CSV table of C-alpha atoms in Angstrom, one decimal:
chain,number,residue,atom,x,y,z
A,1474,UNK,CA,23.2,143.0,162.9
A,1475,UNK,CA,21.5,142.6,159.5
A,1476,UNK,CA,20.9,139.3,157.7
A,1477,UNK,CA,23.1,140.2,155.1
A,1478,UNK,CA,25.6,141.0,157.2
A,1479,UNK,CA,25.3,137.9,159.1
A,1480,UNK,CA,25.6,135.8,156.0
A,1481,UNK,CA,28.7,137.4,154.9
A,1482,UNK,CA,30.3,136.5,158.2
A,1483,UNK,CA,28.9,133.2,158.4
A,1484,UNK,CA,30.8,132.7,154.6
A,1485,UNK,CA,33.8,134.4,155.3
A,1486,UNK,CA,34.4,132.0,158.8
A,1487,UNK,CA,33.4,129.0,156.6
A,1488,UNK,CA,36.0,130.1,153.6
A,1489,UNK,CA,38.8,130.5,156.5
A,1490,UNK,CA,38.2,127.3,158.0
A,1491,UNK,CA,38.5,125.5,155.1
A,1492,UNK,CA,41.7,127.4,154.0
A,1493,UNK,CA,42.8,126.5,157.5
A,1494,UNK,CA,42.3,122.9,157.3
A,1495,UNK,CA,43.3,122.5,153.9
A,1496,UNK,CA,46.4,120.5,153.2
A,1497,UNK,CA,48.0,120.2,149.7
A,1498,UNK,CA,48.2,116.7,147.9
A,1499,UNK,CA,51.4,114.6,148.5
A,1500,UNK,CA,53.6,114.1,147.2
A,1501,UNK,CA,53.8,117.7,145.1
A,1502,UNK,CA,57.4,117.6,144.4
A,1503,UNK,CA,60.6,115.2,144.2
A,1504,UNK,CA,61.2,113.1,147.2
A,1505,UNK,CA,64.6,112.6,148.8
A,1506,UNK,CA,65.6,108.9,150.0
A,1507,UNK,CA,68.7,108.8,151.9
A,1508,UNK,CA,70.9,106.1,152.0
A,1509,UNK,CA,73.4,105.4,154.7
A,1510,UNK,CA,76.1,103.6,152.7
A,1511,UNK,CA,77.9,104.0,149.6
A,1512,UNK,CA,76.6,103.2,146.0
A,1513,UNK,CA,76.9,99.2,145.3
A,1514,UNK,CA,75.9,97.8,148.8
A,1515,UNK,CA,72.8,95.5,149.3
A,1516,UNK,CA,71.3,98.5,150.9
A,1517,UNK,CA,71.8,100.9,148.2
A,1518,UNK,CA,70.7,98.2,145.1
A,1519,UNK,CA,67.2,97.7,147.1
A,1520,UNK,CA,67.1,101.4,147.7
A,1521,UNK,CA,67.4,102.3,144.0
A,1522,UNK,CA,65.0,99.8,143.0
A,1523,UNK,CA,62.2,101.1,145.9
A,1524,UNK,CA,63.0,104.8,144.3
A,1525,UNK,CA,62.1,103.4,140.9
A,1526,UNK,CA,58.8,101.8,142.1
A,1527,UNK,CA,58.0,104.9,144.3
A,1528,UNK,CA,58.1,107.3,141.4
A,1529,UNK,CA,55.7,105.2,139.0
A,1530,UNK,CA,53.3,104.8,142.0
A,1531,UNK,CA,53.6,108.3,143.6
A,1532,UNK,CA,54.1,110.2,140.1
A,1533,UNK,CA,57.3,112.1,141.6
A,1534,UNK,CA,60.6,112.0,141.3
A,1535,UNK,CA,62.3,109.5,144.1
A,1536,UNK,CA,66.1,111.0,144.3
A,1537,UNK,CA,68.7,108.7,146.1
A,1538,UNK,CA,71.2,110.2,148.1
A,1539,UNK,CA,74.0,108.2,149.5
A,1540,UNK,CA,75.6,109.9,153.0
A,1541,UNK,CA,78.1,107.2,154.1
A,1542,UNK,CA,80.3,107.1,157.0
A,1543,UNK,CA,80.0,107.2,160.7
A,1544,UNK,CA,78.3,103.9,160.7
A,1545,UNK,CA,75.0,105.5,159.3
A,1546,UNK,CA,75.0,108.2,161.9
A,1547,UNK,CA,75.7,110.9,159.1
A,1548,UNK,CA,72.8,109.9,157.4
A,1549,UNK,CA,70.2,109.6,160.3
A,1550,UNK,CA,71.5,113.2,161.3
A,1551,UNK,CA,70.5,114.4,157.9
A,1552,UNK,CA,66.9,113.1,158.1
A,1553,UNK,CA,66.3,113.9,161.4
A,1554,UNK,CA,67.3,117.8,160.7
A,1555,UNK,CA,65.2,117.3,157.5
A,1556,UNK,CA,61.8,119.2,157.5
A,1557,UNK,CA,58.9,116.9,158.8
A,1558,UNK,CA,57.1,116.9,155.5
A,1559,UNK,CA,57.7,113.4,153.9
A,1560,UNK,CA,60.1,114.8,151.1
A,1561,UNK,CA,63.3,113.5,153.3
A,1562,UNK,CA,63.1,110.0,154.1
A,1563,UNK,CA,65.6,107.2,155.7
A,1564,UNK,CA,66.4,103.9,154.0
A,1565,UNK,CA,67.4,102.1,156.9
A,1566,UNK,CA,69.1,99.0,157.4
A,1567,UNK,CA,69.6,97.2,160.8
A,1568,UNK,CA,72.4,99.3,161.7
A,1569,UNK,CA,71.2,102.8,162.2
A,1570,UNK,CA,67.6,102.0,163.8
A,1571,UNK,CA,68.7,99.1,165.9
A,1572,UNK,CA,72.2,97.5,166.2
A,1573,UNK,CA,73.9,101.4,166.5
A,1574,UNK,CA,71.6,101.7,169.9
A,1575,UNK,CA,73.1,98.2,170.9
A,1576,UNK,CA,76.7,99.1,170.1
A,1577,UNK,CA,77.1,102.5,171.1
A,1578,UNK,CA,78.1,103.9,174.7
A,1579,UNK,CA,76.6,107.4,173.7
A,1580,UNK,CA,74.4,107.7,170.3
A,1581,UNK,CA,73.8,111.3,169.3
A,1582,UNK,CA,70.1,110.5,168.6
A,1583,UNK,CA,67.3,107.9,169.7
A,1584,UNK,CA,65.9,106.3,167.0
A,1585,UNK,CA,62.9,105.2,168.8
A,1586,UNK,CA,62.2,109.0,169.3
A,1587,UNK,CA,63.6,111.1,166.5
A,1588,UNK,CA,62.4,108.6,163.6
A,1589,UNK,CA,58.9,107.3,162.6
A,1590,UNK,CA,58.6,104.2,161.1
A,1591,UNK,CA,56.8,103.6,157.8
A,1592,UNK,CA,57.0,100.4,156.4
A,1593,UNK,CA,59.2,97.4,156.7
A,1594,UNK,CA,59.7,96.0,153.1
A,1595,UNK,CA,62.7,93.3,152.6
A,1596,UNK,CA,65.5,91.3,153.7
A,1597,UNK,CA,68.8,89.7,152.5
A,1598,UNK,CA,70.5,86.8,154.5
A,1599,UNK,CA,74.3,87.1,154.8
A,1600,UNK,CA,77.1,85.0,154.0
A,1601,UNK,CA,80.6,84.4,155.5
A,1602,UNK,CA,83.0,85.1,152.7
A,1603,UNK,CA,87.0,84.7,152.2
A,1604,UNK,CA,89.0,85.6,148.8
A,1605,UNK,CA,89.1,83.1,146.4
A,1606,UNK,CA,92.7,82.2,147.1
A,1607,UNK,CA,92.2,82.1,150.9
A,1608,UNK,CA,93.8,78.8,152.5
A,1609,UNK,CA,90.5,78.4,154.4
A,1610,UNK,CA,88.2,76.2,152.4
A,1611,UNK,CA,85.5,75.8,155.0
A,1612,UNK,CA,84.0,77.8,158.0
A,1613,UNK,CA,85.2,75.4,160.1
A,1614,UNK,CA,88.6,75.5,159.5
A,1615,UNK,CA,88.8,79.4,159.3
A,1616,UNK,CA,86.9,79.6,162.8
A,1617,UNK,CA,88.9,77.2,164.1
A,1618,UNK,CA,92.1,79.3,163.1
A,1619,UNK,CA,90.7,82.3,165.2
A,1620,UNK,CA,90.5,79.8,168.3
A,1621,UNK,CA,94.2,78.7,167.7
A,1622,UNK,CA,95.4,81.7,166.8
A,1623,UNK,CA,93.7,84.4,168.2
A,1624,UNK,CA,94.1,88.0,166.6
A,1625,UNK,CA,96.3,86.9,163.6
A,1626,UNK,CA,93.4,87.2,161.2
A,1627,UNK,CA,91.3,90.2,160.2
A,1628,UNK,CA,88.1,90.8,158.9
A,1629,UNK,CA,86.3,93.5,157.0
A,1630,UNK,CA,83.1,95.2,159.0
A,1631,UNK,CA,80.9,97.5,156.5
A,1632,UNK,CA,78.4,98.6,159.5
A,1633,UNK,CA,77.7,98.0,163.4
A,1634,UNK,CA,75.5,95.3,161.9
A,1635,UNK,CA,78.2,93.2,160.6
A,1636,UNK,CA,80.4,93.9,163.4
A,1637,UNK,CA,78.0,92.5,166.0
A,1638,UNK,CA,77.2,89.6,163.7
A,1639,UNK,CA,80.8,88.7,163.4
A,1640,UNK,CA,81.9,89.1,166.8
A,1641,UNK,CA,78.9,87.0,167.8
A,1642,UNK,CA,80.0,84.2,165.7
A,1643,UNK,CA,83.9,84.4,166.8
A,1644,UNK,CA,82.3,84.3,170.9
A,1645,UNK,CA,80.5,81.2,169.9
A,1646,UNK,CA,83.6,79.7,168.0
A,1647,UNK,CA,85.8,80.7,170.9
A,1648,UNK,CA,88.1,83.0,168.6
A,1649,UNK,CA,89.4,86.3,168.4
A,1650,UNK,CA,90.1,88.4,164.8
A,1651,UNK,CA,91.2,92.0,164.3
A,1652,UNK,CA,88.0,94.2,163.0
A,1653,UNK,CA,88.7,97.0,160.0
A,1654,UNK,CA,85.8,99.5,159.7
A,1655,UNK,CA,84.5,100.6,156.4
A,1656,UNK,CA,81.8,103.0,155.1
A,1657,UNK,CA,79.7,99.9,153.8
A,1658,UNK,CA,79.6,96.8,152.5
A,1659,UNK,CA,80.9,97.5,148.9
A,1660,UNK,CA,84.1,98.9,149.9
A,1661,UNK,CA,84.4,96.0,152.6
A,1662,UNK,CA,83.9,92.9,149.9
A,1663,UNK,CA,86.2,95.0,147.2
A,1664,UNK,CA,89.3,94.4,149.6
A,1665,UNK,CA,88.1,91.0,150.6
A,1666,UNK,CA,88.5,90.5,147.0
A,1667,UNK,CA,91.6,92.2,146.8
A,1668,UNK,CA,92.9,90.0,149.6
A,1669,UNK,CA,93.7,93.2,152.1
A,1670,UNK,CA,91.3,91.1,154.8
A,1671,UNK,CA,91.1,87.7,155.5
A,1672,UNK,CA,87.3,87.3,155.8
A,1673,UNK,CA,84.1,89.1,155.9
A,1674,UNK,CA,80.3,88.6,156.5
A,1675,UNK,CA,78.2,90.5,154.2
A,1676,UNK,CA,74.6,90.2,152.6
A,1677,UNK,CA,74.8,88.0,149.7
A,1678,UNK,CA,73.0,90.7,147.4
A,1679,UNK,CA,76.2,93.1,147.9
A,1680,UNK,CA,78.3,90.0,146.9
A,1681,UNK,CA,76.6,88.2,144.1
A,1682,UNK,CA,78.8,90.0,141.6
A,1683,UNK,CA,82.1,89.2,143.2
A,1684,UNK,CA,80.8,85.6,143.7
A,1685,UNK,CA,79.9,85.2,139.9
A,1686,UNK,CA,83.4,86.9,138.9
A,1687,UNK,CA,84.9,84.3,140.8
A,1688,UNK,CA,86.9,87.0,143.2
A,1689,UNK,CA,85.5,85.3,146.4
A,1690,UNK,CA,84.3,82.2,148.1
A,1691,UNK,CA,81.0,81.7,150.1
A,1692,UNK,CA,81.9,79.3,153.1
A,1693,UNK,CA,78.2,79.4,155.1
A,1694,UNK,CA,75.2,81.5,155.3
A,1695,UNK,CA,73.7,83.1,158.1
A,1696,UNK,CA,70.1,82.2,157.7
A,1697,UNK,CA,68.0,79.1,158.9
A,1698,UNK,CA,67.7,77.6,155.8
A,1699,UNK,CA,70.1,77.0,152.8
A,1700,UNK,CA,69.6,79.7,149.9
A,1701,UNK,CA,68.2,78.3,146.7
A,1702,UNK,CA,70.9,80.3,144.8
A,1703,UNK,CA,73.7,78.4,146.8
A,1704,UNK,CA,71.9,74.9,147.8
A,1705,UNK,CA,76.0,73.4,148.2
A,1706,UNK,CA,76.3,76.0,151.1
A,1707,UNK,CA,75.7,74.9,154.6
A,1708,UNK,CA,74.1,77.4,157.1
A,1709,UNK,CA,76.4,78.2,160.0
A,1710,UNK,CA,73.8,76.5,162.2
A,1711,UNK,CA,74.0,73.2,160.6
A,1712,UNK,CA,78.1,73.6,161.1
A,1713,UNK,CA,77.5,73.7,165.0
A,1714,UNK,CA,77.1,77.4,165.7
A,1715,UNK,CA,74.2,77.1,167.6
A,1716,UNK,CA,71.3,79.7,167.4
A,1717,UNK,CA,73.7,82.0,165.1
A,1718,UNK,CA,71.1,83.6,162.9
A,1719,UNK,CA,71.7,87.0,161.3
A,1720,UNK,CA,70.1,88.9,158.1
A,1721,UNK,CA,70.1,92.3,156.7
A,1722,UNK,CA,66.6,94.0,156.9
A,1723,UNK,CA,65.2,97.1,155.1
A,1724,UNK,CA,62.8,99.8,155.9
A,1725,UNK,CA,61.8,103.6,155.6
A,1726,UNK,CA,61.6,105.7,158.4
A,1727,UNK,CA,60.6,109.5,158.3
A,1728,UNK,CA,61.3,112.6,160.8
A,1729,UNK,CA,59.8,113.1,163.7
A,1730,UNK,CA,56.6,115.0,163.2
A,1731,UNK,CA,56.0,114.0,159.8
A,1732,UNK,CA,52.0,114.2,159.2
A,1733,UNK,CA,50.2,110.7,160.0
A,1734,UNK,CA,48.4,111.0,156.2
A,1735,UNK,CA,52.0,111.3,154.6
A,1736,UNK,CA,53.4,108.5,156.4
A,1737,UNK,CA,50.0,106.8,155.6
A,1738,UNK,CA,50.6,107.3,151.9
A,1739,UNK,CA,54.1,106.3,151.9
A,1740,UNK,CA,53.2,102.8,153.8
A,1741,UNK,CA,50.4,102.0,152.0
A,1742,UNK,CA,52.4,102.5,148.6
A,1743,UNK,CA,55.4,100.6,149.8
A,1744,UNK,CA,53.4,97.8,150.9
A,1745,UNK,CA,52.0,97.5,147.7
A,1746,UNK,CA,54.9,97.8,145.8
A,1747,UNK,CA,56.7,94.7,147.7
A,1748,UNK,CA,53.7,92.5,147.6
A,1749,UNK,CA,53.4,92.6,143.8
A,1750,UNK,CA,54.5,90.2,141.2
A,1751,UNK,CA,57.2,92.3,139.7
A,1752,UNK,CA,58.8,93.0,143.3
A,1753,UNK,CA,58.8,89.1,144.1
A,1754,UNK,CA,60.6,88.6,140.9
A,1755,UNK,CA,63.2,91.2,141.3
A,1756,UNK,CA,63.7,89.9,145.1
A,1757,UNK,CA,63.9,86.6,144.3
A,1758,UNK,CA,66.4,87.2,141.4
A,1759,UNK,CA,68.7,89.4,143.6
A,1760,UNK,CA,69.0,87.1,146.9
A,1761,UNK,CA,66.7,89.2,148.7
A,1762,UNK,CA,63.3,88.2,150.4
A,1763,UNK,CA,59.7,90.3,150.8
A,1764,UNK,CA,59.5,91.2,154.8
A,1765,UNK,CA,56.2,93.0,155.1
A,1766,UNK,CA,55.6,95.4,157.9
A,1767,UNK,CA,53.0,97.9,158.4
A,1768,UNK,CA,54.1,101.1,160.6
A,1769,UNK,CA,52.7,99.3,163.6
A,1770,UNK,CA,54.8,95.8,162.7
A,1771,UNK,CA,57.8,97.8,162.0
A,1772,UNK,CA,58.0,99.9,165.4
A,1773,UNK,CA,57.4,96.5,167.3
A,1774,UNK,CA,60.4,94.7,165.7
A,1775,UNK,CA,62.5,97.4,165.9
A,1776,UNK,CA,62.0,97.5,169.6
A,1777,UNK,CA,62.5,93.6,169.4
A,1778,UNK,CA,65.6,93.7,167.5
A,1779,UNK,CA,67.5,96.5,170.1
A,1780,UNK,CA,66.4,94.3,172.8
A,1781,UNK,CA,67.9,91.0,171.2
A,1782,UNK,CA,71.4,93.0,169.8
A,1783,UNK,CA,71.8,94.6,173.1
A,1784,UNK,CA,71.6,91.3,175.1
A,1785,UNK,CA,74.0,89.7,172.4
A,1786,UNK,CA,76.5,93.0,173.1
A,1787,UNK,CA,76.5,92.2,176.7
A,1788,UNK,CA,76.1,88.2,176.7
A,1789,UNK,CA,79.2,88.0,174.3
A,1790,UNK,CA,81.2,90.7,175.9
A,1791,UNK,CA,81.2,92.8,172.2
A,1792,UNK,CA,83.4,96.1,172.7
A,1793,UNK,CA,81.2,99.2,172.5
A,1794,UNK,CA,82.1,102.0,170.7
């Protein structure tokens, strides 16, 4: 082979190798953020804030798409059936990626296999709420009634997470109430305000507008400490419901097989956004808190949550679905 021909073959092979390994810049088109609950929920509210901040950082539109129903199963299936290219992501609360594993006999997906963790970003305490005209003035009054009159009262459950939280609390109190399921916290809390249900556990961020409007009353919070925004409202632990603690937390997941480089870009962008002063101001104002964790920390936390909630379901004999 002549020297010229050898050179040409070498250049051709080199060019082919470059083309084969070259990856388009991410992102180069709009990103879809799938939210498992309806507009107006705390999950939806913080998802829309996240979308706005990601748009500014990544220089591409980030579209929030609500896929409510089926205790978030519909949304998860939409994500895991999407191409693994980073353009369809799951904005997950506890329910689809941990609680559902504990609560369902047969779940049509495995969140530890079908979804890859990207980053954990924030959480919100929950509260125990009643309508403003409810005869129950304290959490103790309400929970004592569920014990003295088992099954008489009903409660709104916006997701599997709220179902577990409520049944756990009722088990500690020795009470019983009838669950009414909703497709998210927004419709659940709306029916609570209208008096269609007797009480509900829901994240404070979703309930804040109805508290301010005087349509619902907060009896207790589920966090370990009282909230700065509601300093006169006790925690359930203060009231004697030992070890009761539950928050709503949020994270981003991608379909299995999404390239590491894409997940890395999203991970670093989310952690940077939620670590800055603008996000701190937004979170403080809306009863959220930063809860930063990279992909590895998120997966470790997710596994621990699945283990914890599985134990709670078994220990307190919470009915499975």
